[in-house]
Amino acid sequence: MSCPVFRIWLFVLGGFAVSGIQHVGCIEIVTPAEMEAVNGTDVKLKCTFSSTSPVSLQSVTVSWNFRPLVPGPEESVFYYDTEPFPPQQGRFKSRAVWSGDILRKDASITLQDVLPTFNGTYICKVHNKPDVHGSSGEISLRVVNKVSLSEISMLALAVGGGIVFILIVLSIVVTVKLCRKKRMDRDIEMHVPEDQWKDPTVCSKPEAIHLVSTKKKAQSSDDEESEESSGDDDDEEDGDEEGDDDDDDDDDDGDDYGDDDDD
């Protein structure tokens, strides 16, 4: 029974060994599924890759092909092998330029001044010898005459957000200034000199009119009393003057009698 068990272990270990020997790495390519560009602008077709083999400028080759919307053969867009090889004819002549970096595993290209005839599918293929097997990346490009509604809405949202932010900042600044002004006014009122304080005995206009009328009545009554008292004083003065005259007459008479006696 030991022999069958030994054979089973040999079979399992042999399977792992065979699988390890037959394993071949494959290159992986990543691209966006769809892109949109405005007519007459530049668009970068991004393509990145990963490989199990070391990457060098001499080992990597990149090819870009174009498949139009209408049925037809694929057209070469760009080729890279140690150095870039742009197309020398066709619709992409002087329109496709290299934008990648092999050492950073970037195989992107840029299409300049895109036209409506550029609508279609772009296929990115990368080979890194000996890692030459793997799927390709495909990008569906749509060239439009103006910005799509989604982009316009995003732009409007950005502008509106900026305006709202500016209004919030302005309101905060105005509020701070008003608070500072009120605080300064309060400080000024607290430090006003005593000679500039308002007299608390000062009354309002209706009260002042009432007080003035009352004062006038009091003055008129005082004037009447003063006039009555002045009449009595005149009588007393007249009486005093008559008394003085009588005294003077008596003195004169006495003097006359004295003179007669002497005679």
Coordinates of C-alpha atoms in Angstrom, one line a residue:
M1 CA 0.0 0.0 0.0
S2 CA 2.9 2.3 0.4
C3 CA 3.6 2.2 -3.4
P4 CA 0.2 3.7 -4.4
V5 CA 0.6 6.5 -1.9
F6 CA 4.0 7.3 -3.1
R7 CA 2.8 7.4 -6.7
I8 CA 0.0 9.8 -5.7
W9 CA 2.5 12.2 -4.1
L10 CA 4.7 12.0 -7.1
F11 CA 1.8 12.8 -9.3
V12 CA 0.8 15.9 -7.2
L13 CA 4.3 17.2 -7.1
G14 CA 4.8 16.6 -10.8
G15 CA 1.6 18.5 -11.5
F16 CA 2.9 21.6 -9.7
A17 CA 6.2 21.3 -11.4
V18 CA 4.7 21.0 -14.8
S19 CA 2.3 23.9 -14.2
G20 CA 5.2 26.1 -13.0
I21 CA 7.2 25.3 -16.1
Q22 CA 4.3 25.9 -18.5
H23 CA 3.3 29.2 -16.9
V24 CA 3.7 32.1 -19.3
G25 CA 3.2 35.7 -18.2
C26 CA 0.8 37.9 -20.2
I27 CA 0.9 41.7 -20.6
E28 CA -2.1 43.7 -19.2
I29 CA -3.2 46.9 -20.9
V30 CA -5.5 49.5 -19.3
T31 CA -7.4 52.2 -21.3
P32 CA -10.6 54.2 -20.8
A33 CA -13.6 52.6 -22.5
E34 CA -15.0 55.9 -24.0
M35 CA -13.8 59.4 -24.6
E36 CA -15.3 62.6 -26.0
A37 CA -13.5 65.5 -27.7
V38 CA -14.6 68.8 -29.1
N39 CA -14.0 69.4 -32.8
G40 CA -10.7 71.1 -33.4
T41 CA -9.2 70.4 -30.0
D42 CA -6.5 68.0 -28.8
V43 CA -7.2 64.8 -27.0
K44 CA -4.9 62.4 -25.3
L45 CA -5.6 58.7 -25.7
K46 CA -4.3 57.2 -22.5
C47 CA -2.9 53.7 -22.5
T48 CA -0.9 52.1 -19.7
F49 CA 0.4 48.5 -19.3
S50 CA 2.0 46.1 -16.9
S51 CA 4.3 43.2 -17.6
T52 CA 5.9 40.4 -15.8
S53 CA 9.1 40.9 -17.7
P54 CA 11.6 43.8 -17.2
V55 CA 10.7 46.8 -19.2
S56 CA 13.3 48.6 -21.3
L57 CA 13.3 51.0 -24.3
Q58 CA 14.6 48.2 -26.5
S59 CA 12.1 45.4 -25.4
V60 CA 8.8 47.3 -25.8
T61 CA 6.9 47.9 -29.0
V62 CA 3.6 49.8 -29.2
S63 CA 1.1 50.0 -32.0
W64 CA -2.1 52.1 -32.3
N65 CA -4.7 51.2 -34.9
F66 CA -8.0 52.9 -35.9
R67 CA -11.3 51.1 -36.7
P68 CA -13.9 53.6 -38.2
L69 CA -17.6 53.5 -37.5
V70 CA -18.4 52.6 -41.0
P71 CA -17.3 49.1 -42.1
G72 CA -13.8 49.0 -43.4
P73 CA -10.2 47.9 -42.7
E74 CA -8.2 49.1 -39.7
E75 CA -5.9 52.0 -40.2
S76 CA -2.5 52.5 -38.6
V77 CA -2.4 55.5 -36.3
F78 CA 1.0 55.2 -34.6
Y79 CA 3.9 52.8 -34.0
Y80 CA 6.7 52.8 -31.4
D81 CA 9.8 50.6 -31.5
T82 CA 12.8 52.1 -29.6
E83 CA 11.6 55.4 -31.0
P84 CA 8.3 56.9 -32.1
F85 CA 7.2 56.4 -35.8
P86 CA 4.3 58.7 -36.6
P87 CA 2.1 58.0 -39.7
Q88 CA 3.4 59.4 -43.0
Q89 CA 0.0 59.2 -44.8
G90 CA -3.7 59.0 -44.2
R91 CA -6.0 61.0 -42.0
F92 CA -3.7 60.9 -39.0
K93 CA -0.6 62.3 -40.8
S94 CA 0.8 65.2 -38.7
R95 CA -2.1 64.6 -36.2
A96 CA -0.8 61.8 -34.0
V97 CA 2.1 62.5 -31.6
W98 CA 3.8 60.4 -28.9
S99 CA 2.8 61.3 -25.3
G100 CA 4.0 58.2 -23.5
D101 CA 6.9 57.1 -21.4
I102 CA 8.0 53.4 -21.8
L103 CA 10.0 53.3 -18.6
R104 CA 6.9 54.4 -16.7
K105 CA 4.8 51.9 -18.6
D106 CA 2.9 54.6 -20.5
A107 CA 2.0 54.1 -24.2
S108 CA -0.3 57.1 -24.7
I109 CA -0.6 59.2 -27.8
T110 CA -2.2 62.6 -28.5
L111 CA -4.5 63.4 -31.5
Q112 CA -4.2 67.1 -32.5
D113 CA -7.0 69.1 -34.1
V114 CA -9.4 66.2 -34.1
L115 CA -12.0 66.1 -36.9
P116 CA -15.5 64.4 -37.1
T117 CA -13.8 61.8 -39.3
F118 CA -11.9 60.7 -36.2
N119 CA -15.0 59.1 -34.7
G120 CA -14.3 55.4 -34.1
T121 CA -12.4 52.9 -32.0
Y122 CA -8.7 53.2 -31.2
I123 CA -6.8 50.0 -30.4
C124 CA -3.7 50.0 -28.3
K125 CA -1.4 47.0 -28.4
V126 CA 1.8 46.6 -26.4
H127 CA 4.5 43.9 -26.5
N128 CA 7.3 43.5 -24.1
K129 CA 9.6 40.7 -25.4
P130 CA 9.3 37.9 -24.3
D131 CA 6.0 39.0 -22.8
V132 CA 4.1 39.4 -26.0
H133 CA 0.8 37.8 -25.2
G134 CA -2.2 39.6 -23.8
S135 CA -5.4 41.5 -24.7
S136 CA -5.4 44.9 -26.3
G137 CA -7.0 48.1 -25.0
E138 CA -9.8 49.8 -27.0
I139 CA -11.1 53.4 -26.7
S140 CA -14.3 54.6 -28.3
L141 CA -13.8 58.2 -29.3
R142 CA -16.6 60.6 -30.1
V143 CA -15.9 64.0 -31.7
V144 CA -18.6 66.6 -31.1
N145 CA -19.1 70.1 -32.3
K146 CA -19.7 71.6 -28.8
V147 CA -19.4 70.7 -25.2
S148 CA -21.9 68.1 -24.0
L149 CA -24.6 69.0 -21.5
S150 CA -22.9 67.2 -18.7
E151 CA -19.8 69.3 -19.1
I152 CA -21.8 72.5 -19.4
S153 CA -23.7 71.6 -16.2
M154 CA -20.4 70.8 -14.4
L155 CA -19.0 74.2 -15.6
A156 CA -22.1 76.0 -14.4
L157 CA -21.9 74.2 -11.1
A158 CA -18.3 75.3 -10.7
V159 CA -19.1 78.9 -11.5
G160 CA -22.1 79.0 -9.3
G161 CA -20.2 77.5 -6.4
G162 CA -17.5 80.1 -6.8
I163 CA -20.1 82.9 -6.8
V164 CA -21.7 81.5 -3.7
F165 CA -18.3 81.2 -2.0
I166 CA -17.6 84.9 -2.8
L167 CA -20.9 86.0 -1.5
I168 CA -20.4 84.1 1.8
V169 CA -16.9 85.7 2.2
L170 CA -18.4 89.2 1.5
S171 CA -21.2 88.7 4.0
I172 CA -18.7 87.5 6.7
V173 CA -16.5 90.6 6.0
V174 CA -19.5 93.0 6.2
T175 CA -20.7 91.4 9.4
V176 CA -17.3 91.6 11.0
K177 CA -17.0 95.3 10.1
L178 CA -20.4 96.1 11.5
C179 CA -19.6 94.3 14.8
R180 CA -16.3 96.3 15.0
K181 CA -18.1 99.6 14.4
K182 CA -20.7 98.8 17.1
R183 CA -18.0 97.9 19.5
M184 CA -16.1 101.1 18.8
D185 CA -19.2 103.2 19.3
R186 CA -19.9 101.5 22.6
D187 CA -16.3 102.2 23.7
I188 CA -16.6 105.8 22.7
E189 CA -19.8 106.2 24.7
M190 CA -18.2 104.6 27.8
H191 CA -15.2 107.1 27.6
V192 CA -17.2 110.3 27.0
P193 CA -16.0 113.2 29.3
E194 CA -18.3 114.3 32.1
D195 CA -18.7 117.8 30.6
Q196 CA -20.2 116.1 27.5
W197 CA -22.6 113.9 29.3
K198 CA -26.2 114.6 28.7
D199 CA -28.0 116.4 31.6
P200 CA -30.5 113.9 33.0
T201 CA -32.7 116.8 34.2
V202 CA -33.3 117.9 30.6
C203 CA -36.9 117.1 29.8
S204 CA -38.7 116.4 26.5
K205 CA -40.3 119.1 24.4
P206 CA -43.9 118.7 25.7
E207 CA -42.6 118.8 29.3
A208 CA -40.5 121.9 28.5
I209 CA -43.5 123.8 27.1
H210 CA -45.5 122.9 30.2
L211 CA -42.8 124.1 32.5
V212 CA -42.4 127.4 30.6
S213 CA -46.1 128.1 30.8
T214 CA -46.1 127.3 34.5
K215 CA -43.1 129.6 35.0
K216 CA -44.8 132.4 33.2
K217 CA -47.9 132.1 35.4
A218 CA -45.7 132.2 38.5
Q219 CA -43.9 135.3 37.3
S220 CA -47.2 137.1 36.5
S221 CA -48.5 136.4 40.1
D222 CA -45.2 137.6 41.6
D223 CA -45.5 140.8 39.6
E224 CA -49.0 141.5 40.9
E225 CA -48.0 141.0 44.5
S226 CA -45.0 143.3 44.0
E227 CA -47.2 146.0 42.6
E228 CA -49.5 145.9 45.6
S229 CA -46.7 146.0 48.0
S230 CA -45.2 149.0 46.2
G231 CA -48.4 151.0 46.7
D232 CA -48.3 150.5 50.5
D233 CA -44.7 151.6 50.6
D234 CA -45.6 154.8 48.8
D235 CA -48.3 155.6 51.4
E236 CA -45.8 155.0 54.2
E237 CA -43.3 157.2 52.5
D238 CA -45.9 160.0 52.1
G239 CA -46.8 159.7 55.8
D240 CA -43.2 159.9 56.8
E241 CA -42.7 162.9 54.6
E242 CA -45.8 164.6 56.3
G243 CA -44.4 163.8 59.7
D244 CA -41.1 165.2 58.8
D245 CA -42.8 168.4 57.6
D246 CA -44.8 168.7 60.9
D247 CA -41.6 168.3 62.8
D248 CA -39.9 170.9 60.8
D249 CA -42.8 173.3 61.4
D250 CA -42.8 172.7 65.1
D251 CA -39.1 173.4 65.2
D252 CA -39.7 176.6 63.3
D253 CA -42.4 177.7 65.7
G254 CA -40.3 176.9 68.7
D255 CA -37.5 179.0 67.3
D256 CA -39.9 181.9 66.8
Y257 CA -41.1 181.8 70.4
G258 CA -37.5 181.6 71.6
D259 CA -36.7 184.7 69.7
D260 CA -39.7 186.6 71.1
D261 CA -38.7 185.8 74.7
D262 CA -35.3 187.1 74.1
D263 CA -36.8 190.4 73.0

